Amino acid sequence: MSGTVLLECEDLVKVFPGVRALDGVGLRLTAGSVHALLGENGAGKSTLIKVLTGVHSPDGGRLTWNGQQVHLRSPLEATRTGIGVVHQERNLIPGFSVAENITLQNPPSHRGLVDREAMTAPAVACLAELGVDLDPQRPVRELSVAQQQLVEIAKALYTESRVLLLDEPTASLSPQETERLFEVIRRLAARGACVVFVSHKLEEVFEVCDTVTVLRDGKSVLESSPLADHTHDDIVGLMVGRAHAATEMRPRTVDHTATPTLVLDKVSTAGGHRDISLEVRPGEIVGLYGLVGAGRSELVKAVLGLDRITGGEVRVHGGPVHITSPRQALHEYGIGYVTENRKEEGVFLEQPIVRNITVTVWKRLAKALGFVSAREERDVAQDLVDRLGIRVTGLGQNAGELSGGNQQKVSLAKWLAADTKLLVIDEPTVGVDVRTKRAFHELIWDLARDGLPILLISSDLAEMVTLADRIVVMTDHRIRGELDNDRDYDRMSGRVIRLIHDRDAVRS
Amino acid sequence: MTTSISPPDTVPEEKTATHRMPFWVNQRLGLLALVIALSVLFGVLRPAFLDQQLVLFPLLRDIATLTVVALAQMVALSVGHMNLAVGRMAAFGAMFAGLGYDRLGVPMQVGLLMCLAAGAAIGAVTGWLIARTGVSSFVVTLAMDFALLGLVSLMYSSLTDDAAFTTHPTGIDALRSYSLADICAGPICGSPAVPQIAQFTVLAMLALGFLYGCTRIGRELLLTGANPAAAELSGIPTGRRVLLAHTLSGLLAALAGFMAAAGTGTFRASIGDDFMLPSFLGAVLGGTLLTGGVVSVLGTLLGTALVGVIRKGLDLLGVGLESLNIYLGCVLLLALSADRIRAVVSYRKVVRST
Amino acid sequence: TYKNSDAQSGSQAAPAARTGAGADLVDGSKTKVALVPGGAHPYFQPWKTAGSAAKKTYGLGAVAFDETAEWDQQKQNNLLSTLAARGYNAFGVFGVSPTDINSTFADLKSQGFPVASLGSCPAGDKDDADFCLSTDVQLAAYKAAKAAIAAMGSKGTLVHLTGNNVDANTQLRIKGVAQAVKESGGKVKLLQTITDIDTDLQTAQKAVSDLMAAKGSQITGIVATAYNPAVAAADVVKSSGSKAKVIAIDDDAKILSGIKQGTVTATVVQNPVGQAEIGTWALALLQTKQCTVRSPGVEVDSGSFVVTKANVAGYDKARQAKTAELKKQFADKILTCG
Amino acid sequence: MNRLNVTLGQGSWGGSALRRFARSTAAMLLCVVVVGYVALGIASSGSFFEGPSVRVFLQYLATPILIGLAQMVALCVGQLNLAVGALGGFTACLMGVLMADHGVPAGVAVIVGLLTATAIGLATGVAIVGTQINGFIVTLATMTILLGAQYRLTGTRTVDGYSRTLRDFGTAAPLNIPLVFVTALVAAALLAAFMYRTVAGRRLLAAGGNPLAARLSGISTDRQIVAAHTLSGLLIGVAAVTATASLPGVNRSVGGDWLLPSFAAPIIGGVALTGGSIAVLGTVLAAFVTRLIDAARAQFSLDPSWVNLLIGLVVLGTVAGGRLHQTRLEKSATTDGAVLPQTGGAQ
Ligand SMILES: Nc1ncnc2c1ncn2[C@@H]1O[C@H](COP(=O)(O)OP(=O)(O)OP(=O)(O)O)[C@@H](O)[C@H]1O
Ligand SMILES: Nc1ncnc2c1ncn2[C@@H]1O[C@H](COP(=O)(O)OP(=O)(O)OP(=O)(O)O)[C@@H](O)[C@H]1O
Ligand SMILES: [Mg+2]
Ligand SMILES: [Mg+2]
C-alpha cells in the first residue's frame, strides 16, 4: 500500500486580483508518507491546500486522485474523495458544542435527526487520540485559542481521510501537544494515509516528515523530494531564495535596581489564578511559559481589566492601579497588548492594511480638526510593511486577504508603531516564517534594549529561550517557578519541563 | 528601534508599487452609470423627464432630503449599529424648529439650530444608552422610536390644534421653492433644476466625506464598526465613538426632518414617518455595509438617486398604483443585477490581467 | 331622527348637463384634469368612474386618476409636478396633510393651473385653492356620532375608533364626535377614543377585540370614522355577541353589506362622486378661462347622508340630487362666467 | 443581552444548564410575562383571567409568533427578510380572492397559499444567491413587488364572504384556547425540533454561525440561505392562513404592520442579528410581552401616545437599569468583569 501515489497535481495556477498565488505548482503525495509543505509567508501554501480541498477552484493545472483526473468543486467533494484538512485559520461554529463541531462534516444521524448521544463517543475518541481532555458538550466559543486548534485537528481526524492536510496545526500548540500530534501523524502514516504538514518550525518538520515540497512565490522550487537529502540551511535557502544569514543580537543588560514597571503581587483572579507574583523591569523581557490552557492569556487579560482581579495588588510604575479596560491600560499606563487571537481581536479583516497598522498612531498623526494626512499614514504603514517584509499587493488591500503569517505581522506591526511604556505580547510569532520570526525577535530584542519592558507569552520554548531574561512557568493558573534564562536551549527546556512535571508529580 | 532588515529580495517589484483595482471596478461608478442610463432611458421615453422646473427640481429636492436621511443611517451603520428611530428623530428635531417659529418667533436659522441641537441631543442619549449598557442598538433605537413617537404626538396635540406648527418664518418658503437660478442670475451659477435646499445635503456630504475620509475620528468610527473587540484592544475609545455616531445620526436625522418640513410646508408630527426604509435603502445600495466598517458618502447619494429616478420615471410613464410598485421592485432588481454582472466581469478582467 | 343635509331637495336624478347660462363648457378638449387622492382608499374609488364619466360628458382632453401619492405629502407634491410635466393643467387634489397642502396649492396656482381641494379642505382659515368641495369632516363625524347616539337610545357609553392621531382631519373627527356627545347632556359617555388603528385590518381587529374583552359589557355604541376600524368593529361586535351599535363611515361595499346584514347600524356617506363630477367640470371651466371663482378659496359642502338599513337601497338618489344641486350652486353662486 | 453570548464565568461547566437558563433572555421574558399577566389580572379584578379575555389575548398571538419565527429563521443564517409583511399580505389576499372571486374551495386555496408563499420564499433565496446582491436589497425589492401585487389583487376593497369552515377555524377556541394560537405553538414546536434536532436545521445554524467554517465543512451556505428563505416563506404562509381565517376579510392593509414586530420578537427574544443563534422560546415569549402591552392599553383605556411613550421609556429604563444592576452584581459577585465589545455588525 505504501508508495502508491494518492494525490498528484501538476502546474496548478490560482490567481487573485493582483497576485498569482499559485503559479505552476506540482505536488505528489504518496501513501504512508508525511509530506512537508514549506515556504515563506505568502508563498502559497494555504492557497494550495485550499485548491486541493475544493475551496478555491484552480485557474489552471491538473489534479489526479489515484491516477484519475478529478475536479474538486466543493469542500464536500474533497471530503468524499478522501481528503481531510485542518485549515490555518480556526473555523469552528462558535455556538456549537465541541462534539458537534467535530462531527460537523458528517453528523451521526438517523432519518435526518441528529443523534447527540452518538456524537459524543467519536468526538471523545478523536480528542483522546490527541490526548486532550475536553468536555464534548462545551460550546467552542468558551475554549481558548489552542484548545480550539485541537478541536480543529480532532475534527479532521473524524473524517478518516486517506490524505490529511494540516496547515500549521502546531502554530499555537506547546511542545507537549505537538508531540502528541506527531504520534497521531505517525500512526496515520503507518496506516497508509498521507499527511501533509505545513509548519514554520523546521525542527518539527525534520522530526516528523519524510518528503518535502518547497514553494516560493507560488512556484514549487522543490518538488516532493526526500527530506533526508536536505539540510536545514538548504531548505531555508530554497524558501528564501538566498542563504540565510543569522545575525548575532547585540547584547542587552537589565538594570535590576530600577523600579519594576509592572508588578503583580499575590494576585488572584475570578478566572481561578491564585497567588500570582511577577515583576517586569524596564528593558527586561519576562517570558511567561506554560502548556495550553495554563491560564497565561487569561492572566494578562485580567490585568488589563477584561476579567476581575479578586485579590492581591497590581502596581504599574510603582503605584497600585485598578485597570478596568484595555483602553485605559493603553492610554493611562501605556500598556500595549498584542493578542494571541489575531482573527477576532487582532486584525480588522475587512479593512485595508494601512488602517490596520496605523490605528495606534492616528492620535499622533492628527493635525487640526483631527485631519490625518493620507500620505503620512501610508508612509508609516509602508515603513513597517517593508521592515517586516509583509507581503501585500498594496496598502489598500484588505487584511483578510493576506496569508496567515502576514496577518500576524500586521497585528504586531501596529504595536511597533505605537509608543507604549509596557508591551504584553501573546504568541507573537504564531505562523510566522523563519526569516520574519528572526526579524521579529530582533525587533522585540531591540525594543527591550531601548528600555521597553516586555512581558512575553509564548508556547514556543525556543523563542522563550532566545528572548527572555527570566522565564516564569505557569500551570493550572498557578506559578510553578521562575528560572533565570542562560540561553542554552537544552538545559533550559529540561528545567522548564521539570517544573511542569513537578506539578504532575504533586498531583498524582 | 535600530534594527534594519534588508528588504526581502524575493518579493517581486510590484509589491511596493501599490497595486490598485482599476477605477472601473468601483461600485460607485456602476451606480452612477445606472443612474445616468436610467435617466437617459426615461428622457428618451418621456422628454418631459428633462423638464427642469417640473420634474428635475422636485426630483432633486426629494433626493436631497432622502440622502440626508440615508446619511443619518449610514453614520449609525458605520459603527455596526442601526438607527431605527431615524424618522422619529427627524420629527423630534423638526418639532423644536416648529416650536421655535410658532411660539418663540425665532428667525429661521435659530430654529434650524434648535432642531439640530434637539436631534443631536436625542441621538446622544441613544448612543449613551447603547454604549453604556451594551444592549443591541436595534432594541434601544426601537424603544427610542416608540418613546419619541409618543412624545412627539403628545407634544403636538397639546401645543397645537391640528397637530402641526404652521408658522412660516421668513426665508423658509424660499428654501422650499428656490433653485440656484433664483439665487443668482445667469447660466453660469445655476440651473433652475437644483433646489436651494440641496445646500444642506452638500454640506452634510462634505462634512461626512471629510470626517470619514480624512480624520482620525472617522477612521476610528469605521474600525469600531469593523471589529469592536479589536478596536477596543487597539486603544480606540469604542464607547465614545458609538456615542458620537449616534449623536451624528440624530443630528442628520433632525436636519432631514427640517428639510422635509421646509419642503412640504409645515412642521408636523408625521414628518419622518416614511424615513426608515429609504434610509437603509440609500445607504446599503450605495455600498455601506450593514455589518459596519465600510461607508460611502457619495454612494449613499447615488443609491438614493437611483431609487428616486426609477420612481420618477415610472410616474412620468403614467404607471398606476396597481403596477407602480411591481415595476419599481423589478427595475431595481434588474438594474442591480446588471451592475452585478459588470462587477463580476470587471473582477474577471483584473484576475486575467494578473 | 337626524335629517340629511339634502332632505329638502327632492330626488330628481339626472346629472343635469345644462344649467345656468354661461356655465356650459364650450370647448374642454384642451383641458386635462388630474384627480389626485391622498393615496389608495375605498373612499376615492368613485372618483375614478365619475372622472371618466365627466370626461365624456364634457368632452375634456383627459381626466386622470392617480393614487400613487401613497399618503405622503412629499410624494404627492412630486406627483403633482410630474402630472403637470405630463401636460395636465387642472388639478383636483385631496391633500395628504391638510396643514401643508396650501403650499402645494400655491405652487400649482403660481404656475397658472386651476386647483380644487376635493374631499377635504386645508386646515386653518386660509385656502389657496380656487375652491374647496368637500364634506365637512367634522360634520360627518358629528353626524355619525349623532346617529350612534340615536341608535343607542340617547344614553349609554360610546367609543370612537379612528385613524392617525396626528392628522388634522382626525383631530376634526375627534372634535365632531365630542361635540355630539356633549350635546347629549351627559346621558352619553365617551368611554375612549382609540386612534392609530387604521394602519391595517389586523391591528384594528385586535384593538377592538381587546376593548370588547376589557370593557365589552359597558359599551353600547361604537363610532368608527376610519375604514379598517369600521370593518373590524362590525365583525368583532357580531362575533362577541355584544349589543353595541356600530356606526361606520363611507360606503365601501363591505360596509354596505354590513348594513344589509345588520352588523353595521348606520354609516355616514359622503359624496365623492359629486366631488369628482362637479370638481372636474368646474376645473374645466376655470382652466378654459371661461369662468372665474367669485371669491377664491370658497368652501362648498358636498353633502353627507346617514344611511341605515331602511334607506340603503335608495340613498344614492339623494346623493345624485345633491350633486345636481351642487352644480346649480356652482353655476349660480360660486363661479362668474362671462 | 449580548454578554450572555460572550463568556460564562469559570466554575462548573457541567450541570449548569439550569443556571444558564436562569440567566438567559428567555427566563427574564418569562418573568416579565408572568408578572405582567398577574398584574393585569389583578388590575382588572380578575376579569382578565376569565375565558373570553384569555381567548382574545391568545387569539392575536398567532401572527406575532409566526412572523417572529419567520424572521428568526432568516436571521439565523445572517439574512434579513423585509418581505415578511408584504408576502403575508399578498398570500392572504391571494387566498381570499381565490375563494371569494373564483370559488376555489378553502382547502385548495390554503394549500395554494402555502405553496405560493413557500415558492416566493424560495425564489427570494435563489435571487439572493444567484445575483449575489445583498439580501437586504433583494427582500426589499420583493417586498415592493409583493405590495404592488397585493394591491393589484384586491384594489381598495375588502375581500370577504369566503369559506365558512375557514372562518370557523379562525375563531374556534375549544376551552378558550384559539386554534390559530395552537397552530402557532405547533409551528414553533416543530421549528424548534427542526432547528435543534435535524441535520438540516443544524446546517442552517452552522451556516449562520460561521459561514466560512460551514463552507469548509462541506455545507453549502448558498443552499442554506435558500433553505432559510424558503422556510421563512412557509412560516409566513402559515401566518397568512391564520390571518385570513380570523380576519373579517382581507384587504391591502393586511400585513402592513408586520415588519417591525417580526424583528422585535426574535431580537427581544435573544436572537443576534449577525446570525447563528436562534431562540424559539424567547421569540414566543417576546410576542407575549408585546401582546401584554396591547391588553394593558385596552384595560386602562390608555391614549396610544402615552402607551408608546411609556413602552419606550420602560424599555429604555429596563435596559439601562438591568445593565447597571448587572455591573454592580459583577463588582461584588462571581462573574467576570469588563467584556470586550462583541464582534459583528448591526448589533
Ligand atoms: N482571498 C484572497 N484574495 C486575494 N489574495 C489572496 C487571497 N488569499 C490569499 N491571497 C494571496 O495569495 C498569496 C498566497 O497566500 P497563502 O495564504 O497561500 O500563503 P501561505 O503560504 O499560506 O502563507 P502563510 O505562511 O503566511 O500562511 C498571498 O500573497 C496572499 O496575499
Ligand atoms: N472565553 C472563554 N470562556 C470560557 N473559558 C475560557 C475562555 N477563554 C479561555 N478559557 C479557559 O481558560 C483557560 C485558560 O486559557 P488561556 O487562554 O488563558 O490559556 P493559555 O495559558 O494562554 O494557553 P493557550 O492560549 O495556549 O491556550 C482554558 O482552560 C480555557 O478553557
Ligand atoms: Mg498559510
Ligand atoms: Mg494563550
Coordinates of N, CA and C and ligand atoms in Angstrom, one line a residue, chain A residues 45-46 88 167-168 403-405, ligand 3:
Chain A
K45 N 1.2 28.3 0.3 CA 0.9 27.0 0.9 C -0.6 26.9 1.2
S46 N -1.2 27.8 1.9 CA -2.6 27.7 2.2 C -3.4 27.7 1.0
Q88 N -5.6 26.7 8.2 CA -4.7 27.5 9.0 C -5.5 28.4 10.0
D167 N -2.6 22.5 7.9 CA -2.0 23.8 7.6 C -1.6 24.4 8.9
E168 N -0.4 24.4 9.3 CA 0.2 24.9 10.5 C -0.6 24.5 11.7
S403 N -2.0 36.3 3.7 CA -1.7 34.9 4.2 C -1.7 35.1 5.7
G404 N -1.8 33.9 6.4 CA -1.9 33.9 7.8 C -0.7 34.6 8.5
G405 N 0.4 34.2 8.1 CA 1.6 34.8 8.7 C 1.7 36.3 8.5
Ligands
MG3 MG -1.0 30.0 5.2

